[in-house]
Amino acid sequence: SDNRVLEHLCSLLFALLMSQDLSVVQLSIEVLLSLLNHLNTQHIPRKLLQTAVQTVMTSQNFSTSLPHLTFLGQLLHCMPHLCTDVIHSYGGFLEFLLGGMAYPEETVKSAVIYILVQMCSRTAQSSLPIATVRSVCRHISTNLATAKSHELTINLLGLVKALLKSGVYTQCLVQADQLNLESKGSTFASAFKRVLLSRDEMLQLSGVQCIAEVLAHHAPYGQVLLRADIAEFMFEALSSKNELLMNSLFSCLNSLATIDEFYSKCHVIYGIEPVVTGLSSALRLRNYSATQLGFSLVSKILTRQPDSVPLFNSHEDINQLLDVVGAALQVQVPAVALQATITFSNLLKVHHLPRGFPLSTLLPLLALLLSPLAATPPEGGAQPGMTPAVQ
């Protein structure tokens, strides 16, 4: 029958995974997955899943089973329903994979972590054993802090994102991080700093999105991030022109700006200049979403900064912010103009204006704010050229 022919063909392709030629292995996986996607039966995929799992668990080491690990990750990606089979039929496999997270070869680590990404993102939150998830979490920050390859780093960040979709798994991540902190091991904060330093915008975006998710699920973790000086690395990254990255950075900084430590440890003193520069860049690039978030951040800072610690030490610094506010007020985007107006209002406090600052500098902005009112006729006012009626 056709099914027997297809099964035989799949078996031949699967056997090629033992080839020493990596190009043959990769091509075999691609053809095999394409074939499996067109089958109208689940018998063959489940049989290959079983064989691949058994091959990995009985191999001499992870290196020799790398082609099968790669195949498993891509199979679970293409057929996510098989993730449930792994949990229910091969319970010991996930625990076995934990050894791969500590394996010295990064290609092996990357393949193992890709499988875990599929398992964490394609199954119900309660499906994975919590003990296994906790062990996975303990390994993640260590690997992130030492990863050299782009592929491994991306897969690790993908695993963090998958775990952060669950409140329970997020707690596991935070608890594992606390244990690493107590044992002076690698923490997520230190790992994320390394990601932000990479200058790779794809990695930076993934890292900042992970931070945003952690803060959304577990706001107290913001204090841990601030103590690790993560804010300074975010300020530096604001020089990016990447729209999504700028949005994510301003969003995270808005969350951190609600924490008292953001001000008491003077993070904002270092950050106000790059924040205003990033805001100016976002406005110039017409990235109005980031512009609104940027103005919201500056407004928070102006409102919460202690009176005794000046934000602006020179006329040039405050003029730069005034220039951005003025440019925003002329943009035909009401939400942006509103945020700019709020920022300007919060700026008009004596302790924010440097000593000797000429107040006449503020007049053009005030005129700009009042100009719409001047163009609006008073309610019930007389029309031009008409004589008001005598009461």
GROMACS .gro file of C-alpha atoms in nm:
model
  391
    1SER     CA    1   0.000   0.000   0.000
    2ASP     CA    2   0.098   0.366  -0.024
    3ASN     CA    3   0.149   0.386   0.352
    4ARG     CA    4   0.397   0.097   0.350
    5VAL     CA    5   0.592   0.261   0.069
    6LEU     CA    6   0.597   0.593   0.255
    7GLU     CA    7   0.700   0.422   0.577
    8HIS     CA    8   0.986   0.249   0.399
    9LEU     CA    9   1.096   0.576   0.240
   10CYS     CA   10   1.086   0.751   0.578
   11SER     CA   11   1.293   0.471   0.729
   12LEU     CA   12   1.557   0.513   0.459
   13LEU     CA   13   1.574   0.889   0.516
   14PHE     CA   14   1.588   0.840   0.893
   15ALA     CA   15   1.880   0.599   0.850
   16LEU     CA   16   2.074   0.874   0.670
   17LEU     CA   17   2.089   1.067   1.000
   18MET     CA   18   2.381   0.842   1.085
   19SER     CA   19   2.580   0.982   0.792
   20GLN     CA   20   2.911   1.156   0.863
   21ASP     CA   21   2.830   1.415   0.598
   22LEU     CA   22   2.648   1.703   0.771
   23SER     CA   23   2.497   1.828   0.445
   24VAL     CA   24   2.343   1.485   0.387
   25VAL     CA   25   2.205   1.485   0.741
   26GLN     CA   26   2.050   1.830   0.705
   27LEU     CA   27   1.898   1.749   0.365
   28SER     CA   28   1.759   1.420   0.499
   29ILE     CA   29   1.589   1.601   0.788
   30GLU     CA   30   1.436   1.859   0.554
   31VAL     CA   31   1.301   1.596   0.311
   32LEU     CA   32   1.180   1.374   0.595
   33LEU     CA   33   0.989   1.654   0.764
   34SER     CA   34   0.836   1.765   0.434
   35LEU     CA   35   0.721   1.408   0.373
   36LEU     CA   36   0.577   1.369   0.723
   37ASN     CA   37   0.379   1.691   0.685
   38HIS     CA   38   0.195   1.545   0.386
   39LEU     CA   39   0.101   1.215   0.552
   40ASN     CA   40  -0.257   1.141   0.651
   41THR     CA   41  -0.150   0.910   0.932
   42GLN     CA   42   0.008   0.967   1.274
   43HIS     CA   43   0.155   0.617   1.294
   44ILE     CA   44   0.476   0.698   1.106
   45PRO     CA   45   0.561   1.026   1.290
   46ARG     CA   46   0.500   0.855   1.626
   47LYS     CA   47   0.717   0.562   1.528
   48LEU     CA   48   1.001   0.793   1.421
   49LEU     CA   49   0.960   0.991   1.745
   50GLN     CA   50   0.998   0.672   1.946
   51THR     CA   51   1.303   0.559   1.748
   52ALA     CA   52   1.472   0.899   1.773
   53VAL     CA   53   1.416   0.922   2.150
   54GLN     CA   54   1.552   0.570   2.201
   55THR     CA   55   1.853   0.648   1.981
   56VAL     CA   56   1.938   0.959   2.182
   57MET     CA   57   1.902   0.786   2.517
   58THR     CA   58   2.114   0.486   2.417
   59SER     CA   59   2.387   0.672   2.228
   60GLN     CA   60   2.742   0.676   2.356
   61ASN     CA   61   2.722   1.053   2.415
   62PHE     CA   62   2.527   1.359   2.308
   63SER     CA   63   2.768   1.435   2.024
   64THR     CA   64   2.692   1.111   1.841
   65SER     CA   65   2.318   1.168   1.876
   66LEU     CA   66   2.327   1.533   1.759
   67PRO     CA   67   2.150   1.461   1.424
   68HIS     CA   68   1.867   1.287   1.611
   69LEU     CA   69   1.841   1.573   1.861
   70THR     CA   70   1.818   1.818   1.570
   71PHE     CA   71   1.552   1.604   1.404
   72LEU     CA   72   1.350   1.580   1.727
   73GLY     CA   73   1.348   1.957   1.775
   74GLN     CA   74   1.227   2.021   1.420
   75LEU     CA   75   0.975   1.736   1.436
   76LEU     CA   76   0.817   1.879   1.753
   77HIS     CA   77   0.812   2.223   1.591
   78CYS     CA   78   0.629   2.092   1.283
   79MET     CA   79   0.400   1.859   1.482
   80PRO     CA   80   0.345   2.018   1.822
   81HIS     CA   81   0.085   1.759   1.928
   82LEU     CA   82   0.374   1.511   1.960
   83CYS     CA   83   0.500   1.709   2.262
   84THR     CA   84   0.222   1.550   2.464
   85ASP     CA   85   0.347   1.206   2.355
   86VAL     CA   86   0.693   1.290   2.484
   87ILE     CA   87   0.554   1.377   2.827
   88HIS     CA   88   0.319   1.081   2.860
   89SER     CA   89   0.519   0.809   2.685
   90TYR     CA   90   0.882   0.911   2.740
   91GLY     CA   91   0.879   1.066   3.085
   92GLY     CA   92   1.248   1.008   3.150
   93PHE     CA   93   1.356   1.177   2.828
   94LEU     CA   94   1.324   1.533   2.959
   95GLU     CA   95   1.535   1.453   3.265
   96PHE     CA   96   1.788   1.291   3.033
   97LEU     CA   97   1.804   1.609   2.825
   98LEU     CA   98   1.912   1.812   3.128
   99GLY     CA   99   2.257   1.657   3.087
  100GLY     CA  100   2.270   1.813   2.742
  101MET     CA  101   2.234   2.160   2.890
  102ALA     CA  102   2.564   2.109   3.070
  103TYR     CA  103   2.739   1.944   2.773
  104PRO     CA  104   3.056   2.124   2.656
  105GLU     CA  105   2.962   2.143   2.285
  106GLU     CA  106   2.741   2.442   2.205
  107THR     CA  107   2.583   2.273   1.902
  108VAL     CA  108   2.454   2.000   2.133
  109LYS     CA  109   2.332   2.253   2.390
  110SER     CA  110   2.153   2.447   2.119
  111ALA     CA  111   1.975   2.137   1.984
  112VAL     CA  112   1.872   2.026   2.335
  113ILE     CA  113   1.742   2.372   2.425
  114TYR     CA  114   1.546   2.394   2.099
  115ILE     CA  115   1.364   2.074   2.199
  116LEU     CA  116   1.288   2.226   2.541
  117VAL     CA  117   1.156   2.543   2.373
  118GLN     CA  118   0.904   2.331   2.183
  119MET     CA  119   0.807   2.139   2.497
  120CYS     CA  120   0.756   2.453   2.703
  121SER     CA  121   0.567   2.650   2.439
  122ARG     CA  122   0.354   2.373   2.285
  123THR     CA  123   0.217   2.198   2.596
  124ALA     CA  124  -0.029   2.297   2.868
  125GLN     CA  125   0.130   2.491   3.153
  126SER     CA  126   0.059   2.210   3.400
  127SER     CA  127   0.200   1.932   3.180
  128LEU     CA  128   0.572   1.960   3.246
  129PRO     CA  129   0.698   1.832   3.582
  130ILE     CA  130   0.782   2.131   3.802
  131ALA     CA  131   1.101   1.962   3.925
  132THR     CA  132   1.220   1.939   3.564
  133VAL     CA  133   1.130   2.302   3.494
  134ARG     CA  134   1.324   2.413   3.803
  135SER     CA  135   1.630   2.222   3.688
  136VAL     CA  136   1.602   2.376   3.342
  137CYS     CA  137   1.579   2.724   3.497
  138ARG     CA  138   1.896   2.670   3.701
  139HIS     CA  139   2.089   2.600   3.380
  140ILE     CA  140   1.957   2.887   3.167
  141SER     CA  141   2.135   3.186   3.320
  142THR     CA  142   2.468   2.998   3.336
  143ASN     CA  143   2.445   2.914   2.967
  144LEU     CA  144   2.334   3.266   2.873
  145ALA     CA  145   2.633   3.409   3.057
  146THR     CA  146   2.880   3.187   2.869
  147ALA     CA  147   2.720   3.127   2.528
  148LYS     CA  148   2.946   3.212   2.235
  149SER     CA  149   2.730   3.122   1.936
  150HIS     CA  150   2.439   3.331   1.810
  151GLU     CA  151   2.221   3.021   1.766
  152LEU     CA  152   2.265   2.907   2.125
  153THR     CA  153   2.190   3.254   2.264
  154ILE     CA  154   1.876   3.288   2.050
  155ASN     CA  155   1.751   2.945   2.159
  156LEU     CA  156   1.817   3.024   2.526
  157LEU     CA  157   1.624   3.351   2.500
  158GLY     CA  158   1.347   3.162   2.320
  159LEU     CA  159   1.334   2.918   2.611
  160VAL     CA  160   1.309   3.205   2.861
  161LYS     CA  161   1.024   3.358   2.657
  162ALA     CA  162   0.842   3.025   2.646
  163LEU     CA  163   0.871   2.984   3.024
  164LEU     CA  164   0.757   3.341   3.088
  165LYS     CA  165   0.421   3.268   2.925
  166SER     CA  166   0.330   3.081   3.243
  167GLY     CA  167   0.304   3.246   3.584
  168VAL     CA  168   0.408   2.919   3.749
  169TYR     CA  169   0.717   2.883   3.531
  170THR     CA  170   0.804   3.249   3.585
  171GLN     CA  171   0.813   3.181   3.958
  172CYS     CA  172   1.049   2.891   3.889
  173LEU     CA  173   1.278   3.126   3.693
  174VAL     CA  174   1.281   3.385   3.970
  175GLN     CA  175   1.341   3.124   4.241
  176ALA     CA  176   1.624   2.966   4.042
  177ASP     CA  177   1.777   3.310   3.996
  178GLN     CA  178   1.764   3.371   4.370
  179LEU     CA  179   1.944   3.040   4.434
  180ASN     CA  180   2.211   3.134   4.177
  181LEU     CA  181   2.249   3.474   4.343
  182GLU     CA  182   2.295   3.317   4.687
  183SER     CA  183   2.556   3.074   4.552
  184LYS     CA  184   2.731   3.360   4.365
  185GLY     CA  185   2.651   3.195   4.032
  186SER     CA  186   2.536   3.355   3.708
  187THR     CA  187   2.207   3.544   3.735
  188PHE     CA  188   1.958   3.652   3.471
  189ALA     CA  189   2.049   4.014   3.536
  190SER     CA  190   2.417   3.952   3.459
  191ALA     CA  191   2.323   3.740   3.157
  192PHE     CA  192   2.088   4.007   3.021
  193LYS     CA  193   2.361   4.270   3.060
  194ARG     CA  194   2.584   4.055   2.843
  195VAL     CA  195   2.307   4.031   2.582
  196LEU     CA  196   2.261   4.410   2.580
  197LEU     CA  197   2.635   4.454   2.534
  198SER     CA  198   2.636   4.227   2.229
  199ARG     CA  199   2.532   4.510   1.990
  200ASP     CA  200   2.330   4.243   1.808
  201GLU     CA  201   1.987   4.406   1.783
  202MET     CA  202   1.804   4.075   1.743
  203LEU     CA  203   1.957   3.946   2.067
  204GLN     CA  204   1.904   4.281   2.241
  205LEU     CA  205   1.536   4.284   2.143
  206SER     CA  206   1.481   3.929   2.266
  207GLY     CA  207   1.661   4.008   2.592
  208VAL     CA  208   1.463   4.327   2.658
  209GLN     CA  209   1.136   4.149   2.576
  210CYS     CA  210   1.227   3.884   2.833
  211ILE     CA  211   1.296   4.154   3.093
  212ALA     CA  212   0.959   4.317   3.015
  213GLU     CA  213   0.780   3.984   3.062
  214VAL     CA  214   0.956   3.919   3.394
  215LEU     CA  215   0.857   4.264   3.520
  216ALA     CA  216   0.497   4.211   3.404
  217HIS     CA  217   0.469   3.882   3.595
  218HIS     CA  218   0.692   3.964   3.891
  219ALA     CA  219   0.732   4.338   3.948
  220PRO     CA  220   0.958   4.303   4.260
  221TYR     CA  221   1.227   4.157   4.031
  222GLY     CA  222   1.285   4.513   3.912
  223GLN     CA  223   1.485   4.579   4.228
  224VAL     CA  224   1.717   4.288   4.145
  225LEU     CA  225   1.768   4.429   3.795
  226LEU     CA  226   1.844   4.778   3.928
  227ARG     CA  227   2.098   4.644   4.178
  228ALA     CA  228   2.272   4.477   3.885
  229ASP     CA  229   2.282   4.816   3.703
  230ILE     CA  230   2.074   4.683   3.413
  231ALA     CA  231   1.925   5.032   3.363
  232GLU     CA  232   2.262   5.171   3.251
  233PHE     CA  233   2.286   4.909   2.978
  234MET     CA  234   1.934   4.992   2.863
  235PHE     CA  235   2.021   5.361   2.848
  236GLU     CA  236   2.316   5.279   2.621
  237ALA     CA  237   2.097   5.066   2.394
  238LEU     CA  238   1.862   5.362   2.335
  239SER     CA  239   2.103   5.478   2.065
  240SER     CA  240   1.945   5.209   1.841
  241LYS     CA  241   1.729   5.303   1.544
  242ASN     CA  242   1.536   4.974   1.561
  243GLU     CA  243   1.168   5.059   1.618
  244LEU     CA  244   1.076   4.745   1.815
  245LEU     CA  245   1.388   4.766   2.029
  246MET     CA  246   1.326   5.132   2.113
  247ASN     CA  247   0.965   5.054   2.209
  248SER     CA  248   1.073   4.766   2.431
  249LEU     CA  249   1.350   4.965   2.599
  250PHE     CA  250   1.124   5.260   2.681
  251SER     CA  251   0.856   5.019   2.805
  252CYS     CA  252   1.100   4.844   3.041
  253LEU     CA  253   1.244   5.173   3.165
  254ASN     CA  254   0.891   5.297   3.237
  255SER     CA  255   0.844   4.994   3.463
  256LEU     CA  256   1.179   5.048   3.637
  257ALA     CA  257   1.099   5.419   3.681
  258THR     CA  258   0.817   5.328   3.921
  259ILE     CA  259   1.070   5.185   4.170
  260ASP     CA  260   1.218   5.414   4.436
  261GLU     CA  261   1.563   5.261   4.389
  262PHE     CA  262   1.570   5.399   4.035
  263TYR     CA  263   1.607   5.744   4.196
  264SER     CA  264   1.778   5.673   4.527
  265LYS     CA  265   2.070   5.500   4.352
  266CYS     CA  266   2.095   5.784   4.097
  267HIS     CA  267   2.037   5.565   3.791
  268VAL     CA  268   1.836   5.847   3.639
  269ILE     CA  269   2.121   6.099   3.674
  270TYR     CA  270   2.325   5.887   3.435
  271GLY     CA  271   2.029   5.808   3.214
  272ILE     CA  272   1.847   6.134   3.154
  273GLU     CA  273   2.075   6.242   2.868
  274PRO     CA  274   2.052   5.916   2.666
  275VAL     CA  275   1.676   5.907   2.738
  276VAL     CA  276   1.625   6.254   2.588
  277THR     CA  277   1.856   6.168   2.296
  278GLY     CA  278   1.663   5.845   2.234
  279LEU     CA  279   1.335   6.033   2.255
  280SER     CA  280   1.458   6.286   2.000
  281SER     CA  281   1.567   6.003   1.770
  282ALA     CA  282   1.230   5.826   1.801
  283LEU     CA  283   1.046   6.147   1.712
  284ARG     CA  284   1.275   6.212   1.416
  285LEU     CA  285   1.216   5.856   1.290
  286ARG     CA  286   0.839   5.905   1.331
  287ASN     CA  287   0.829   5.616   1.574
  288TYR     CA  288   0.536   5.768   1.760
  289SER     CA  289   0.477   5.466   1.982
  290ALA     CA  290   0.830   5.493   2.123
  291THR     CA  291   0.791   5.873   2.138
  292GLN     CA  292   0.486   5.844   2.363
  293LEU     CA  293   0.664   5.591   2.586
  294GLY     CA  294   0.969   5.817   2.597
  295PHE     CA  295   0.769   6.122   2.705
  296SER     CA  296   0.587   5.908   2.962
  297LEU     CA  297   0.924   5.801   3.103
  298VAL     CA  298   1.056   6.159   3.119
  299SER     CA  299   0.734   6.271   3.291
  300LYS     CA  300   0.773   5.997   3.553
  301ILE     CA  301   1.132   6.103   3.611
  302LEU     CA  302   1.046   6.473   3.640
  303THR     CA  303   0.767   6.392   3.886
  304ARG     CA  304   0.957   6.151   4.110
  305GLN     CA  305   1.312   6.285   4.104
  306PRO     CA  306   1.400   6.421   4.453
  307ASP     CA  307   1.409   6.803   4.469
  308SER     CA  308   1.754   6.793   4.627
  309VAL     CA  309   1.914   6.613   4.330
  310PRO     CA  310   1.905   6.824   4.011
  311LEU     CA  311   1.850   6.641   3.683
  312PHE     CA  312   1.991   6.910   3.454
  313ASN     CA  313   2.330   7.059   3.530
  314SER     CA  314   2.353   7.288   3.230
  315HIS     CA  315   2.136   7.506   3.010
  316GLU     CA  316   2.231   7.289   2.713
  317ASP     CA  317   2.080   6.976   2.875
  318ILE     CA  318   1.743   7.138   2.940
  319ASN     CA  319   1.739   7.310   2.601
  320GLN     CA  320   1.774   6.971   2.434
  321LEU     CA  321   1.459   6.850   2.611
  322LEU     CA  322   1.274   7.173   2.526
  323ASP     CA  323   1.366   7.127   2.159
  324VAL     CA  324   1.214   6.777   2.161
  325VAL     CA  325   0.899   6.902   2.333
  326GLY     CA  326   0.865   7.182   2.077
  327ALA     CA  327   0.910   6.942   1.785
  328ALA     CA  328   0.650   6.705   1.935
  329LEU     CA  329   0.395   6.983   1.976
  330GLN     CA  330   0.412   7.047   1.603
  331VAL     CA  331   0.351   6.683   1.510
  332GLN     CA  332  -0.003   6.618   1.394
  333VAL     CA  333  -0.044   6.326   1.635
  334PRO     CA  334  -0.267   6.422   1.930
  335ALA     CA  335  -0.138   6.148   2.164
  336VAL     CA  336   0.223   6.260   2.110
  337ALA     CA  337   0.136   6.628   2.160
  338LEU     CA  338  -0.054   6.543   2.480
  339GLN     CA  339   0.243   6.351   2.627
  340ALA     CA  340   0.476   6.636   2.528
  341THR     CA  341   0.246   6.887   2.700
  342ILE     CA  342   0.242   6.678   3.020
  343THR     CA  343   0.621   6.658   3.011
  344PHE     CA  344   0.652   7.035   2.965
  345SER     CA  345   0.413   7.091   3.255
  346ASN     CA  346   0.622   6.866   3.483
  347LEU     CA  347   0.938   7.046   3.374
  348LEU     CA  348   0.809   7.385   3.491
  349LYS     CA  349   0.933   7.346   3.847
  350VAL     CA  350   1.200   7.562   4.004
  351HIS     CA  351   1.418   7.270   4.115
  352HIS     CA  352   1.435   7.135   3.756
  353LEU     CA  353   1.554   7.462   3.601
  354PRO     CA  354   1.931   7.526   3.633
  355ARG     CA  355   2.039   7.835   3.824
  356GLY     CA  356   2.033   8.141   3.600
  357PHE     CA  357   1.821   7.971   3.335
  358PRO     CA  358   1.653   8.243   3.121
  359LEU     CA  359   1.278   8.200   3.154
  360SER     CA  360   1.238   8.380   2.822
  361THR     CA  361   1.350   8.050   2.663
  362LEU     CA  362   1.014   7.902   2.767
  363LEU     CA  363   0.803   8.169   2.595
  364PRO     CA  364   0.808   8.019   2.242
  365LEU     CA  365   0.681   7.687   2.380
  366LEU     CA  366   0.411   7.859   2.582
  367ALA     CA  367   0.306   8.050   2.269
  368LEU     CA  368   0.297   7.725   2.074
  369LEU     CA  369   0.073   7.569   2.339
  370LEU     CA  370  -0.162   7.869   2.340
  371SER     CA  371  -0.181   7.910   1.962
  372PRO     CA  372  -0.475   7.669   1.916
  373LEU     CA  373  -0.673   7.870   2.172
  374ALA     CA  374  -0.601   8.197   1.989
  375ALA     CA  375  -0.730   8.044   1.665
  376THR     CA  376  -1.058   7.938   1.825
  377PRO     CA  377  -1.334   8.209   1.839
  378PRO     CA  378  -1.488   8.256   2.183
  379GLU     CA  379  -1.810   8.064   2.236
  380GLY     CA  380  -2.105   8.292   2.155
  381GLY     CA  381  -1.866   8.562   2.026
  382ALA     CA  382  -1.962   8.810   1.755
  383GLN     CA  383  -1.885   8.731   1.395
  384PRO     CA  384  -1.633   8.963   1.224
  385GLY     CA  385  -1.795   9.272   1.074
  386MET     CA  386  -2.117   9.243   1.283
  387THR     CA  387  -2.233   9.482   1.552
  388PRO     CA  388  -2.323   9.313   1.877
  389ALA     CA  389  -2.691   9.348   1.968
  390VAL     CA  390  -2.769   9.598   2.238
  391GLN     CA  391  -2.887   9.420   2.548
   0.00000   0.00000   0.00000
